[in-house]
Coordinates of C-alpha atoms and ligand atoms in Angstrom, one line a residue:
M3 CA 0.0 0.0 0.0
P4 CA 1.5 3.4 -0.9
P5 CA 2.2 5.6 2.1
T6 CA -0.5 8.1 2.5
D7 CA 1.5 10.4 4.8
T8 CA 2.2 12.8 2.1
T9 CA 3.8 16.1 2.6
T10 CA 2.5 17.9 -0.5
P11 CA -0.6 20.0 -0.2
P12 CA -4.0 18.3 -0.4
A13 CA -4.8 19.4 -3.9
A14 CA -1.8 17.5 -5.2
T15 CA -2.5 14.2 -3.4
G16 CA -6.1 13.5 -3.6
A17 CA -6.5 14.5 0.1
P18 CA -10.0 15.7 0.9
A19 CA -10.5 19.5 0.3
E20 CA -10.9 20.0 4.1
A21 CA -7.6 18.3 5.0
V22 CA -5.4 20.5 7.2
T23 CA -2.0 20.8 5.4
P24 CA 0.0 21.8 8.5
L25 CA -1.3 18.8 10.4
M26 CA -0.2 16.5 7.5
R27 CA 3.2 18.1 7.6
G28 CA 3.6 17.8 11.3
I29 CA 2.7 14.1 11.1
A30 CA 5.2 13.6 8.3
V31 CA 7.9 15.1 10.5
L32 CA 7.0 12.9 13.4
R33 CA 7.0 9.8 11.1
R34 CA 10.4 10.6 9.7
L35 CA 11.8 11.1 13.2
T36 CA 10.3 7.8 14.3
D37 CA 11.8 5.9 11.4
A38 CA 15.2 7.5 12.1
D39 CA 15.0 6.2 15.7
G40 CA 14.1 9.6 17.2
T41 CA 16.7 12.0 15.9
L42 CA 17.3 13.9 12.6
S43 CA 19.1 17.2 11.9
L44 CA 16.9 19.9 10.5
S45 CA 18.5 19.6 7.1
E46 CA 18.0 15.8 7.1
L47 CA 14.3 16.5 7.9
E48 CA 14.1 19.0 5.1
R49 CA 15.4 16.3 2.7
A50 CA 13.3 13.4 4.1
T51 CA 10.1 15.4 4.0
G52 CA 10.6 17.5 0.9
L53 CA 9.4 20.5 2.9
A54 CA 11.0 23.9 2.7
R55 CA 13.5 24.7 5.4
S56 CA 11.3 27.5 6.8
T57 CA 8.4 25.1 7.0
V58 CA 10.6 22.5 8.8
D59 CA 11.6 25.2 11.3
R60 CA 8.0 26.2 12.0
V61 CA 6.7 22.6 12.3
T62 CA 9.6 21.7 14.7
A63 CA 9.1 24.9 16.7
T64 CA 5.4 24.0 17.1
L65 CA 6.2 20.4 18.0
A66 CA 8.8 21.7 20.5
R67 CA 6.3 24.0 22.1
M68 CA 3.9 21.0 22.5
G69 CA 6.8 19.2 24.2
F70 CA 6.8 16.4 21.5
V71 CA 10.2 17.4 20.2
R72 CA 13.4 18.9 21.7
L73 CA 15.6 21.1 19.6
D74 CA 19.2 20.3 20.4
G75 CA 21.6 22.4 18.3
R76 CA 20.8 21.4 14.7
D77 CA 18.9 18.3 15.7
A78 CA 15.3 17.7 16.3
V79 CA 14.8 14.9 18.9
L80 CA 11.6 13.1 19.8
T81 CA 10.8 13.4 23.5
P82 CA 8.9 11.0 25.8
R83 CA 5.9 13.3 25.8
V84 CA 5.1 12.4 22.2
M85 CA 4.1 9.0 23.6
A86 CA 0.9 10.6 24.9
L87 CA -0.4 10.1 21.4
G88 CA 0.3 6.3 21.4
N89 CA -0.9 6.1 25.0
A90 CA -4.3 7.6 23.9
Y91 CA -4.6 4.7 21.5
L92 CA -3.5 2.0 24.0
D93 CA -5.7 3.4 26.7
A94 CA -8.7 3.4 24.4
L95 CA -7.9 -0.1 23.2
R96 CA -7.5 -1.4 26.8
L97 CA -5.8 -4.6 25.6
P98 CA -2.3 -3.9 27.0
G99 CA -3.7 -3.0 30.4
L100 CA -6.0 -6.1 30.5
L101 CA -3.7 -8.7 28.9
G102 CA -0.1 -7.4 29.5
G103 CA 0.2 -9.0 32.9
H104 CA -0.8 -12.4 31.5
A105 CA 1.8 -12.1 28.8
D106 CA 4.5 -11.1 31.3
A107 CA 3.6 -14.1 33.6
L108 CA 3.9 -16.5 30.6
A109 CA 7.2 -15.0 29.6
D110 CA 8.5 -15.5 33.2
A111 CA 7.2 -19.1 33.4
L112 CA 8.7 -20.1 30.0
D113 CA 11.8 -17.9 30.1
E114 CA 11.0 -16.9 26.5
S115 CA 9.7 -13.6 25.0
V116 CA 6.0 -13.2 24.7
S117 CA 4.3 -10.5 22.7
L118 CA 0.9 -9.1 21.8
A119 CA 0.2 -7.8 18.3
V120 CA -2.8 -6.4 16.4
P121 CA -3.6 -6.4 12.7
D122 CA -2.7 -3.1 11.0
R123 CA -3.9 -3.4 7.4
D124 CA -1.6 -6.0 5.7
G125 CA 0.9 -5.8 8.6
I126 CA 1.0 -6.6 12.3
R127 CA 1.8 -4.0 14.9
F128 CA 3.1 -4.8 18.4
L129 CA 1.2 -3.6 21.5
H130 CA 3.2 -5.3 24.2
Q131 CA 6.5 -7.0 24.5
A132 CA 7.6 -9.1 27.5
T133 CA 11.2 -9.5 26.3
R134 CA 14.0 -11.7 27.7
R135 CA 17.4 -10.1 27.4
R136 CA 19.3 -12.4 25.1
A137 CA 22.4 -11.9 23.0
M138 CA 20.9 -13.7 20.0
S139 CA 18.1 -12.4 17.9
L140 CA 16.5 -9.1 17.5
S141 CA 13.4 -8.2 19.4
F142 CA 10.7 -5.8 18.3
R143 CA 9.5 -2.7 20.1
I144 CA 6.0 -1.6 21.0
G145 CA 4.6 0.1 17.8
D146 CA 6.9 -1.7 15.3
L147 CA 5.1 -2.7 12.1
L148 CA 6.0 -6.0 10.4
P149 CA 4.7 -7.4 7.0
A150 CA 2.0 -9.9 7.8
E151 CA 3.4 -12.7 5.6
R152 CA 6.7 -12.8 7.5
T153 CA 5.1 -13.4 10.9
A154 CA 3.1 -15.9 12.8
P155 CA 0.3 -13.5 13.9
G156 CA -0.1 -12.3 10.2
A157 CA -1.3 -15.8 9.1
L158 CA -4.0 -15.7 11.9
F159 CA -5.1 -12.2 10.9
A160 CA -5.1 -12.9 7.2
A161 CA -7.5 -15.9 7.8
E162 CA -10.2 -13.2 8.2
W163 CA -9.2 -11.0 5.2
T164 CA -11.6 -10.2 2.5
E165 CA -10.7 -10.6 -1.2
A166 CA -10.1 -6.8 -1.4
E167 CA -7.6 -7.1 1.4
W168 CA -5.7 -9.9 -0.4
V169 CA -5.6 -7.6 -3.5
C170 CA -4.1 -4.8 -1.4
W171 CA -1.5 -7.2 0.0
R172 CA -0.5 -8.5 -3.4
E173 CA -0.1 -4.9 -4.7
R174 CA 2.0 -4.0 -1.8
R175 CA 4.3 -7.0 -2.3
A176 CA 4.7 -6.1 -5.9
A177 CA 5.3 -2.4 -5.2
D178 CA 7.8 -3.0 -2.4
P179 CA 9.7 -6.2 -3.2
E180 CA 12.3 -5.6 -0.4
D181 CA 9.9 -4.6 2.4
R182 CA 11.5 -1.2 2.6
G183 CA 8.1 0.1 3.9
F184 CA 8.9 -1.9 7.1
P185 CA 12.0 -0.4 8.6
A186 CA 11.9 -2.7 11.6
V187 CA 12.6 -5.9 9.6
P188 CA 15.7 -6.8 7.6
P189 CA 15.1 -6.3 3.9
R190 CA 13.4 -9.3 2.1
A191 CA 16.2 -11.2 0.4
P192 CA 15.6 -11.8 -3.3
G193 CA 15.3 -15.5 -4.0
R194 CA 14.8 -16.5 -0.4
P195 CA 12.0 -19.1 0.1
A196 CA 8.9 -17.7 -1.4
D197 CA 7.3 -16.6 1.8
G198 CA 4.8 -14.6 -0.3
E199 CA 3.3 -17.7 -2.1
L200 CA 3.5 -19.7 1.1
F201 CA 1.5 -17.2 2.9
E202 CA -1.9 -18.2 1.5
E203 CA -1.2 -21.8 2.5
R204 CA 0.0 -20.8 6.0
T205 CA -3.2 -18.7 6.3
R206 CA -5.4 -21.7 5.4
E207 CA -3.6 -23.9 7.9
A208 CA -3.8 -21.2 10.6
R209 CA -7.6 -21.0 10.1
E210 CA -7.9 -24.8 10.5
Q211 CA -5.5 -25.2 13.4
G212 CA -6.1 -22.1 15.4
W213 CA -2.3 -21.4 15.7
A214 CA 0.5 -20.3 13.4
L215 CA 4.2 -20.6 13.2
D216 CA 7.0 -18.3 12.0
D217 CA 9.9 -20.5 11.0
Q218 CA 12.7 -17.9 10.5
L219 CA 10.6 -15.8 8.1
I220 CA 12.1 -12.5 9.5
E221 CA 15.6 -13.6 10.0
P222 CA 17.6 -16.8 10.4
G223 CA 17.2 -18.2 13.9
L224 CA 14.0 -16.3 14.9
V225 CA 11.0 -18.6 15.5
A226 CA 7.6 -17.8 16.8
L227 CA 4.3 -19.5 17.7
S228 CA 1.0 -17.5 17.8
V229 CA -2.5 -18.1 18.9
P230 CA -5.4 -15.6 18.4
V231 CA -7.0 -14.0 21.4
R232 CA -10.7 -13.6 20.7
A233 CA -13.0 -10.8 22.0
P234 CA -16.4 -11.9 23.5
D235 CA -18.0 -11.3 20.1
G236 CA -15.7 -13.9 18.5
S237 CA -13.5 -11.4 16.5
I238 CA -9.8 -11.6 16.9
A239 CA -8.7 -8.9 19.4
C240 CA -5.0 -9.6 19.1
A241 CA -2.5 -12.4 18.7
A242 CA -0.3 -13.7 21.6
S243 CA 3.1 -15.1 20.5
V244 CA 5.9 -17.0 22.1
V245 CA 9.2 -16.0 20.4
S246 CA 12.4 -18.0 20.6
H247 CA 15.6 -18.8 18.8
T248 CA 16.7 -22.0 17.0
S249 CA 19.5 -22.3 19.5
R250 CA 16.8 -23.2 22.0
H251 CA 13.8 -24.4 19.9
S252 CA 13.1 -25.4 16.4
A253 CA 9.7 -24.1 15.1
A254 CA 8.3 -27.7 15.5
S255 CA 9.6 -28.1 19.1
L256 CA 8.2 -24.7 20.0
R257 CA 4.8 -25.9 18.9
D258 CA 5.1 -29.3 20.5
T259 CA 6.3 -28.2 23.8
L260 CA 4.8 -24.7 24.3
L261 CA 1.4 -24.7 22.5
P262 CA -0.5 -26.0 25.5
R263 CA 1.0 -23.4 27.8
L264 CA 0.3 -20.6 25.3
R265 CA -3.3 -21.8 24.9
E266 CA -3.9 -21.8 28.6
T267 CA -2.7 -18.2 28.8
V268 CA -4.9 -17.2 25.9
A269 CA -7.9 -18.8 27.6
A270 CA -7.1 -16.7 30.7
M271 CA -6.8 -13.6 28.4
E272 CA -10.2 -14.4 26.8
R273 CA -11.8 -14.7 30.3
E274 CA -10.2 -11.3 31.2
L275 CA -11.8 -9.8 28.1
R276 CA -15.2 -11.3 28.9
Q277 CA -15.1 -10.0 32.5
A278 CA -14.0 -6.5 31.3
A279 CA -17.0 -6.5 28.9
E280 CA -19.4 -7.5 31.6
A281 CA -18.1 -5.4 34.5
P282 CA -19.7 -2.0 35.0
R283 CA -17.2 0.3 33.4
A284 CA -16.1 1.8 36.6
A285 CA -12.8 2.7 35.1
D286 CA -14.5 4.9 32.6
A287 CA -15.7 7.3 35.3
V288 CA -12.2 7.8 36.5
A289 CA -10.5 7.9 33.1
D290 CA -7.7 10.2 33.9
A291 CA -5.7 9.4 30.8
P292 CA -3.2 12.3 30.7
A293 CA -3.7 14.4 27.7
A294 CA -0.8 16.2 26.0
E295 CA 0.5 19.3 27.7
P296 CA -2.0 21.8 26.3
A297 CA -5.0 20.1 28.0
E298 CA -3.6 21.1 31.3
Q299 CA -4.8 24.6 30.6
P300 CA -7.7 25.2 28.3
L301 CA -6.4 24.6 24.8
A302 CA -7.6 27.9 23.5
A303 CA -5.7 29.8 26.1
W304 CA -2.6 27.7 25.6
T305 CA -2.6 28.1 21.8
A306 CA -3.3 31.9 22.1
A307 CA -0.4 32.3 24.5
S308 CA 1.9 30.2 22.3
K309 CA 1.0 32.2 19.2
Q310 CA 1.6 35.4 21.1
E311 CA 5.0 34.2 22.2
L312 CA 6.2 32.5 19.1
G313 CA 4.4 34.5 16.4
R314 CA 4.5 32.9 12.9
E315 CA 6.8 30.1 14.2
F316 CA 3.8 28.6 16.0
I317 CA 1.3 26.7 13.8
E318 CA -2.0 26.6 15.6
S319 CA -3.7 24.2 13.3
L320 CA -1.0 21.6 13.8
A321 CA -1.2 21.9 17.6
R322 CA -5.0 21.7 17.5
G323 CA -5.0 18.7 15.2
L324 CA -2.6 16.6 17.3
T325 CA -4.5 17.5 20.4
V326 CA -7.6 15.8 18.8
V327 CA -5.7 12.5 19.1
T328 CA -5.5 12.9 22.9
A329 CA -9.2 13.3 23.2
F330 CA -9.4 9.5 22.9
G331 CA -8.5 7.3 25.8
E332 CA -9.9 4.8 28.3
G333 CA -13.7 4.9 28.3
R334 CA -13.4 7.2 25.3
A335 CA -12.5 4.7 22.6
E336 CA -15.2 5.9 20.2
L337 CA -16.1 9.5 19.9
T338 CA -18.5 11.5 17.9
L339 CA -17.4 14.7 16.4
S340 CA -19.2 16.7 19.1
A341 CA -17.5 14.6 21.9
A342 CA -14.1 15.1 20.3
A343 CA -14.8 18.9 20.0
E344 CA -16.0 19.0 23.6
A345 CA -13.0 17.0 25.0
T346 CA -10.5 19.3 23.4
G347 CA -12.4 22.6 23.7
L348 CA -12.1 23.0 19.9
A349 CA -14.7 24.5 17.6
R350 CA -16.7 21.8 15.9
A351 CA -15.4 22.8 12.5
T352 CA -11.8 22.7 13.6
A353 CA -12.2 19.2 15.2
R354 CA -14.0 18.0 12.1
R355 CA -11.2 19.1 9.8
A356 CA -8.6 17.5 12.1
L357 CA -10.6 14.2 12.2
I358 CA -10.9 14.2 8.4
T359 CA -7.2 14.8 8.0
L360 CA -6.3 12.0 10.5
E361 CA -8.7 9.6 8.8
H362 CA -7.2 10.4 5.4
L363 CA -3.8 9.6 6.8
G364 CA -5.0 6.4 8.4
Y365 CA -4.7 7.4 12.1
V366 CA -8.4 7.5 12.7
A367 CA -11.2 5.2 11.4
S368 CA -14.9 6.2 11.3
Q369 CA -18.0 4.1 11.4
G370 CA -21.3 5.8 11.2
R371 CA -21.0 8.9 13.3
T372 CA -18.1 7.7 15.5
F373 CA -14.4 7.9 15.2
R374 CA -11.7 5.7 16.8
L375 CA -7.9 5.7 16.7
T376 CA -6.0 3.1 14.6
P377 CA -2.8 1.2 15.6
R378 CA -1.0 3.5 13.2
V379 CA -1.0 6.1 15.9
L380 CA 1.9 4.1 17.5
A381 CA 4.0 5.0 14.5
L382 CA 4.1 8.6 15.9
G383 CA 7.1 8.1 18.1
Y384 CA 6.4 5.0 20.1
P385 CA 9.0 2.4 18.9
P386 CA 12.2 4.3 19.7
L387 CA 10.9 5.9 22.9
S388 CA 9.5 2.6 24.3
R389 CA 13.2 1.6 24.6
T390 CA 14.4 4.6 26.6
S391 CA 15.8 4.3 30.1
L392 CA 15.4 6.7 33.0
P393 CA 19.0 8.0 32.6
Q394 CA 18.3 8.8 29.0
I395 CA 15.0 10.5 29.9
A396 CA 16.8 12.5 32.7
A397 CA 19.9 13.6 30.6
P398 CA 18.5 16.7 28.8
H399 CA 16.8 17.8 32.0
L400 CA 20.1 17.5 34.0
A401 CA 21.9 19.5 31.3
A402 CA 19.3 22.3 31.6
L403 CA 19.6 22.2 35.4
A404 CA 23.4 22.3 35.4
A405 CA 23.3 25.2 32.9
R406 CA 20.9 27.2 35.2
V407 CA 22.7 26.6 38.5
H408 CA 26.3 26.5 37.1
D409 CA 27.1 23.3 39.1
S410 CA 27.2 19.6 38.4
A411 CA 23.9 17.7 38.4
S412 CA 23.5 13.9 38.6
L413 CA 21.0 11.1 38.7
A414 CA 21.7 8.0 40.9
A415 CA 20.0 4.8 41.8
L416 CA 20.3 2.7 45.0
D417 CA 22.4 -0.4 44.5
G418 CA 22.8 -2.5 47.6
D419 CA 24.1 -0.2 50.3
D420 CA 25.6 2.2 47.8
I421 CA 24.4 4.7 45.4
R422 CA 25.4 4.3 41.7
Y423 CA 25.6 7.3 39.4
T424 CA 23.5 6.6 36.3
A425 CA 23.6 10.0 34.5
R426 CA 25.7 13.1 35.2
V427 CA 26.4 16.6 33.7
A428 CA 29.5 18.0 35.2
T429 CA 30.4 21.6 35.1
T430 CA 33.4 22.0 37.4
R431 CA 35.1 19.2 39.2
V432 CA 34.6 20.0 42.9
M433 CA 35.2 16.6 44.2
S434 CA 38.6 14.9 44.5
V435 CA 36.9 11.6 43.7
N436 CA 36.4 11.6 40.0
I437 CA 32.7 10.9 39.5
T438 CA 31.5 9.3 36.3
V439 CA 28.5 7.2 35.4
G440 CA 28.9 4.0 37.2
T441 CA 30.7 5.5 40.3
R442 CA 29.5 4.0 43.6
L443 CA 29.5 5.9 46.9
P444 CA 28.1 4.8 50.3
A445 CA 24.4 5.8 50.5
Y446 CA 24.4 6.9 54.1
A447 CA 27.0 9.7 53.6
T448 CA 25.5 11.3 50.4
A449 CA 22.4 13.4 49.8
L450 CA 21.4 11.2 46.9
G451 CA 21.6 8.1 49.1
R452 CA 19.7 9.8 51.9
V453 CA 16.6 10.7 49.8
M454 CA 16.5 7.2 48.5
L455 CA 16.9 5.6 51.9
A456 CA 14.2 8.0 53.3
G457 CA 11.9 6.7 50.6
L458 CA 12.1 3.1 51.7
P459 CA 9.4 1.4 53.7
P460 CA 10.2 2.0 57.4
A461 CA 11.1 -1.6 58.2
E462 CA 13.6 -1.8 55.3
R463 CA 15.0 1.5 56.2
H464 CA 15.6 0.3 59.7
A465 CA 17.1 -3.0 58.6
R466 CA 19.6 -1.2 56.4
L467 CA 20.7 1.3 59.0
T468 CA 21.4 -1.4 61.6
R469 CA 23.0 -3.9 59.3
N470 CA 25.2 -1.4 57.6
E471 CA 28.9 -0.9 58.4
T472 CA 29.1 2.9 58.6
R473 CA 32.4 4.6 59.0
P474 CA 33.4 8.2 59.1
L475 CA 34.7 9.6 55.8
T476 CA 35.3 13.1 57.2
P477 CA 35.2 14.4 60.7
R478 CA 31.5 15.4 60.0
T479 CA 30.1 12.1 58.8
V480 CA 27.1 10.9 60.8
T481 CA 27.5 7.2 61.4
A482 CA 25.3 6.4 64.5
P483 CA 22.2 4.4 63.3
D484 CA 19.9 6.4 65.7
A485 CA 21.3 9.7 64.4
L486 CA 21.0 8.6 60.8
A487 CA 17.4 7.4 61.4
T488 CA 16.4 10.9 62.8
L489 CA 18.1 12.5 59.8
L490 CA 16.1 10.2 57.4
D491 CA 12.8 11.1 59.1
Q492 CA 13.6 14.7 58.6
V493 CA 14.6 14.1 54.9
A494 CA 11.3 12.2 54.4
D495 CA 9.4 15.2 55.9
Q496 CA 11.1 18.0 54.0
G497 CA 11.4 16.0 50.7
Y498 CA 15.1 16.8 50.2
A499 CA 18.5 16.0 51.7
L500 CA 21.3 18.5 52.2
V501 CA 24.6 17.0 53.1
E502 CA 27.6 19.1 54.1
E503 CA 31.1 17.8 54.1
E504 CA 30.2 14.3 55.3
L505 CA 31.5 12.6 52.2
E506 CA 34.4 14.9 51.5
E507 CA 35.5 18.2 53.0
G508 CA 34.5 21.3 51.1
L509 CA 31.7 19.5 49.3
R510 CA 28.0 20.1 49.7
S511 CA 25.2 18.3 47.9
I512 CA 21.4 18.8 47.8
A513 CA 19.2 16.0 46.4
V514 CA 15.5 15.3 45.8
P515 CA 13.8 11.9 45.1
V516 CA 12.4 10.8 41.7
R517 CA 9.2 8.8 41.9
N518 CA 7.6 6.5 39.4
G519 CA 3.9 6.5 38.4
T520 CA 2.9 4.7 41.6
G521 CA 4.8 7.1 43.9
E522 CA 7.7 4.8 44.7
V523 CA 11.1 6.5 44.9
V524 CA 13.2 5.0 42.1
A525 CA 16.1 7.4 41.8
A526 CA 17.4 10.7 43.0
V527 CA 18.8 13.9 41.5
N528 CA 21.4 16.2 43.1
V529 CA 23.4 19.3 42.6
A530 CA 26.9 19.2 44.1
M531 CA 29.0 22.3 44.8
H532 CA 31.9 23.6 46.6
T533 CA 30.9 24.9 50.1
V534 CA 32.3 28.3 49.4
R535 CA 30.0 28.8 46.4
R536 CA 26.8 29.4 48.5
T537 CA 25.6 29.1 52.0
A538 CA 23.5 26.2 53.0
E539 CA 20.5 28.6 53.2
E540 CA 21.2 29.9 49.7
C541 CA 21.3 26.3 48.5
V542 CA 17.8 25.7 49.8
T543 CA 16.4 29.0 48.5
H544 CA 18.1 29.1 45.1
V545 CA 19.0 25.5 44.1
L546 CA 16.2 23.5 45.7
P547 CA 13.4 25.1 43.5
E548 CA 15.4 24.4 40.4
L549 CA 15.9 20.8 41.5
R550 CA 12.2 20.4 42.1
T551 CA 11.3 21.8 38.7
T552 CA 13.8 19.5 37.1
V553 CA 12.5 16.4 38.9
A554 CA 8.9 17.3 38.1
A555 CA 9.8 17.4 34.3
I556 CA 11.7 14.1 34.6
E557 CA 8.8 12.5 36.4
A558 CA 6.3 13.8 33.9
D559 CA 8.3 12.2 31.1
L560 CA 8.8 9.0 33.1
H561 CA 5.1 8.6 33.8
I562 CA 4.1 9.1 30.1
A563 CA 6.9 6.8 28.9
G564 CA 6.2 4.2 31.5
R565 CA 2.4 4.0 31.0
F566 CA 2.7 0.9 28.8
A567 CA 6.5 0.4 28.2
R568 CA 8.9 -0.9 30.8
I569 CA 11.5 1.8 31.3
P570 CA 14.8 0.5 32.8
L571 CA 15.8 2.6 35.9
T572 CA 19.5 2.3 35.3
Ligands
PHB616 C1 7.9 -10.9 18.3 O1 7.2 -10.7 19.2 O2 9.1 -10.4 18.3 C2 7.5 -11.7 17.2 C3 6.2 -12.3 17.2 C4 5.8 -13.1 16.1 C5 6.7 -13.3 15.0 C6 8.0 -12.7 15.0 C7 8.4 -11.9 16.1 O3 6.3 -14.0 14.0

């Protein structure tokens, strides 16, 4: 199928007359950035989209204002906030939330990767990945699109295709003989076993057997077994797959040994879907799916202020159009035009043109008077960002903090009785110990460690303080367990730790905790300085607010990125 994300004006492309050209351009930029793993220079974007440089500048400035892109020198970089778009789709669909835990439990039980995928035209797109870390074989990311015929789920989905869908599939195969339209897979090798012709036969078998195999159709070594997960109405909601490598399983042994376990899990998933359909939709009432930044203030006020500030660099119709995507969510899977207008605060005519544009580009589908998001929304940033870690999320925020306070800023995690630095932006070297990512220091004598210890459940905090060997590192180091316990209570109350010359003479550090979406302390951020730079009071009045702003931004990114993806903390 030819890509419909075109960058030329509607008139030239058969787009409906009402289509919003700036929205099409903004989406084209997000798509190119996603396919390039999240980063392109502005000149590369100009080339990849065919847009004029001034247009690229205005589109990226608008996306930056929305918090979807960060401008870093000459580069445009996707930020975790853009995942709010994919989250709207995944929240509306509900499948990852309902079935993800079952997939994770099966992956743990089998020690093999397990994934969930949905049909996306003549491809399959991943919704969930419970991945084992292994040296061999590539693993796919949430949002990756694969050609149906080179996968196990594809044969299950194609069992329900209409003749028109088979025609589209044959046309796509002919038009794209190397699978260039699927950047997540290695190119189709010319002359490799004719997976295309085999596909119709595999589809027939899948229909009869109720399962399908992928015997190294994507790359040598990769094997997968899939079973359809049916919705209460009998339609296929998604496919659950167990994925392995020929060093552990042949395709046949995967089926012989693991099909019963996979079927048990799928039966549990189907029960889950039936219960969700029957249960009063309590979740709907509390649908708090975070919308993109603008929804925090009325959109109209936010766009007006942005326009005022950025002038012609800010494209209102692009910002409004993307906001329409975030009108969808849990309990808001299907929206009428009026509901979409109401949820976003947009005029009906504006919401209508945005929906028409999104439908033309394949991000929205309509049935009667209602609209819903399609899996293609995940192509707007999800795959590269679903693989970010907390240190990667924190890095640009630490750089901004260090630039504002003119002192070093770091992120650390608790690792046994130590803290371990996981990201750092150094300005001057105020410490004699040379700190780099990976450096470990005793938790009890550092501000970073104290905020993390203070965040532990009381029993664990107590156990650590009494078990630990604490020794003085300077004449000021507090080592007595009782004294440390009192200090940690204080830290927990005030929400920060200030440590003066307990780790090293002449060094002061102030730190605040970083919490995940459920409120658990998962890391800490500090600013370290020479004691002569400021007084302790100045540190609290000047540096602490900056630290708090920084951590709020890191947490906002972490909560959006961690909504459906598992974000490593180190
Ligand atoms: C995967 O989850 O990585 C996967 C699933 C099915 C396939 C290939 C890969 O056929």
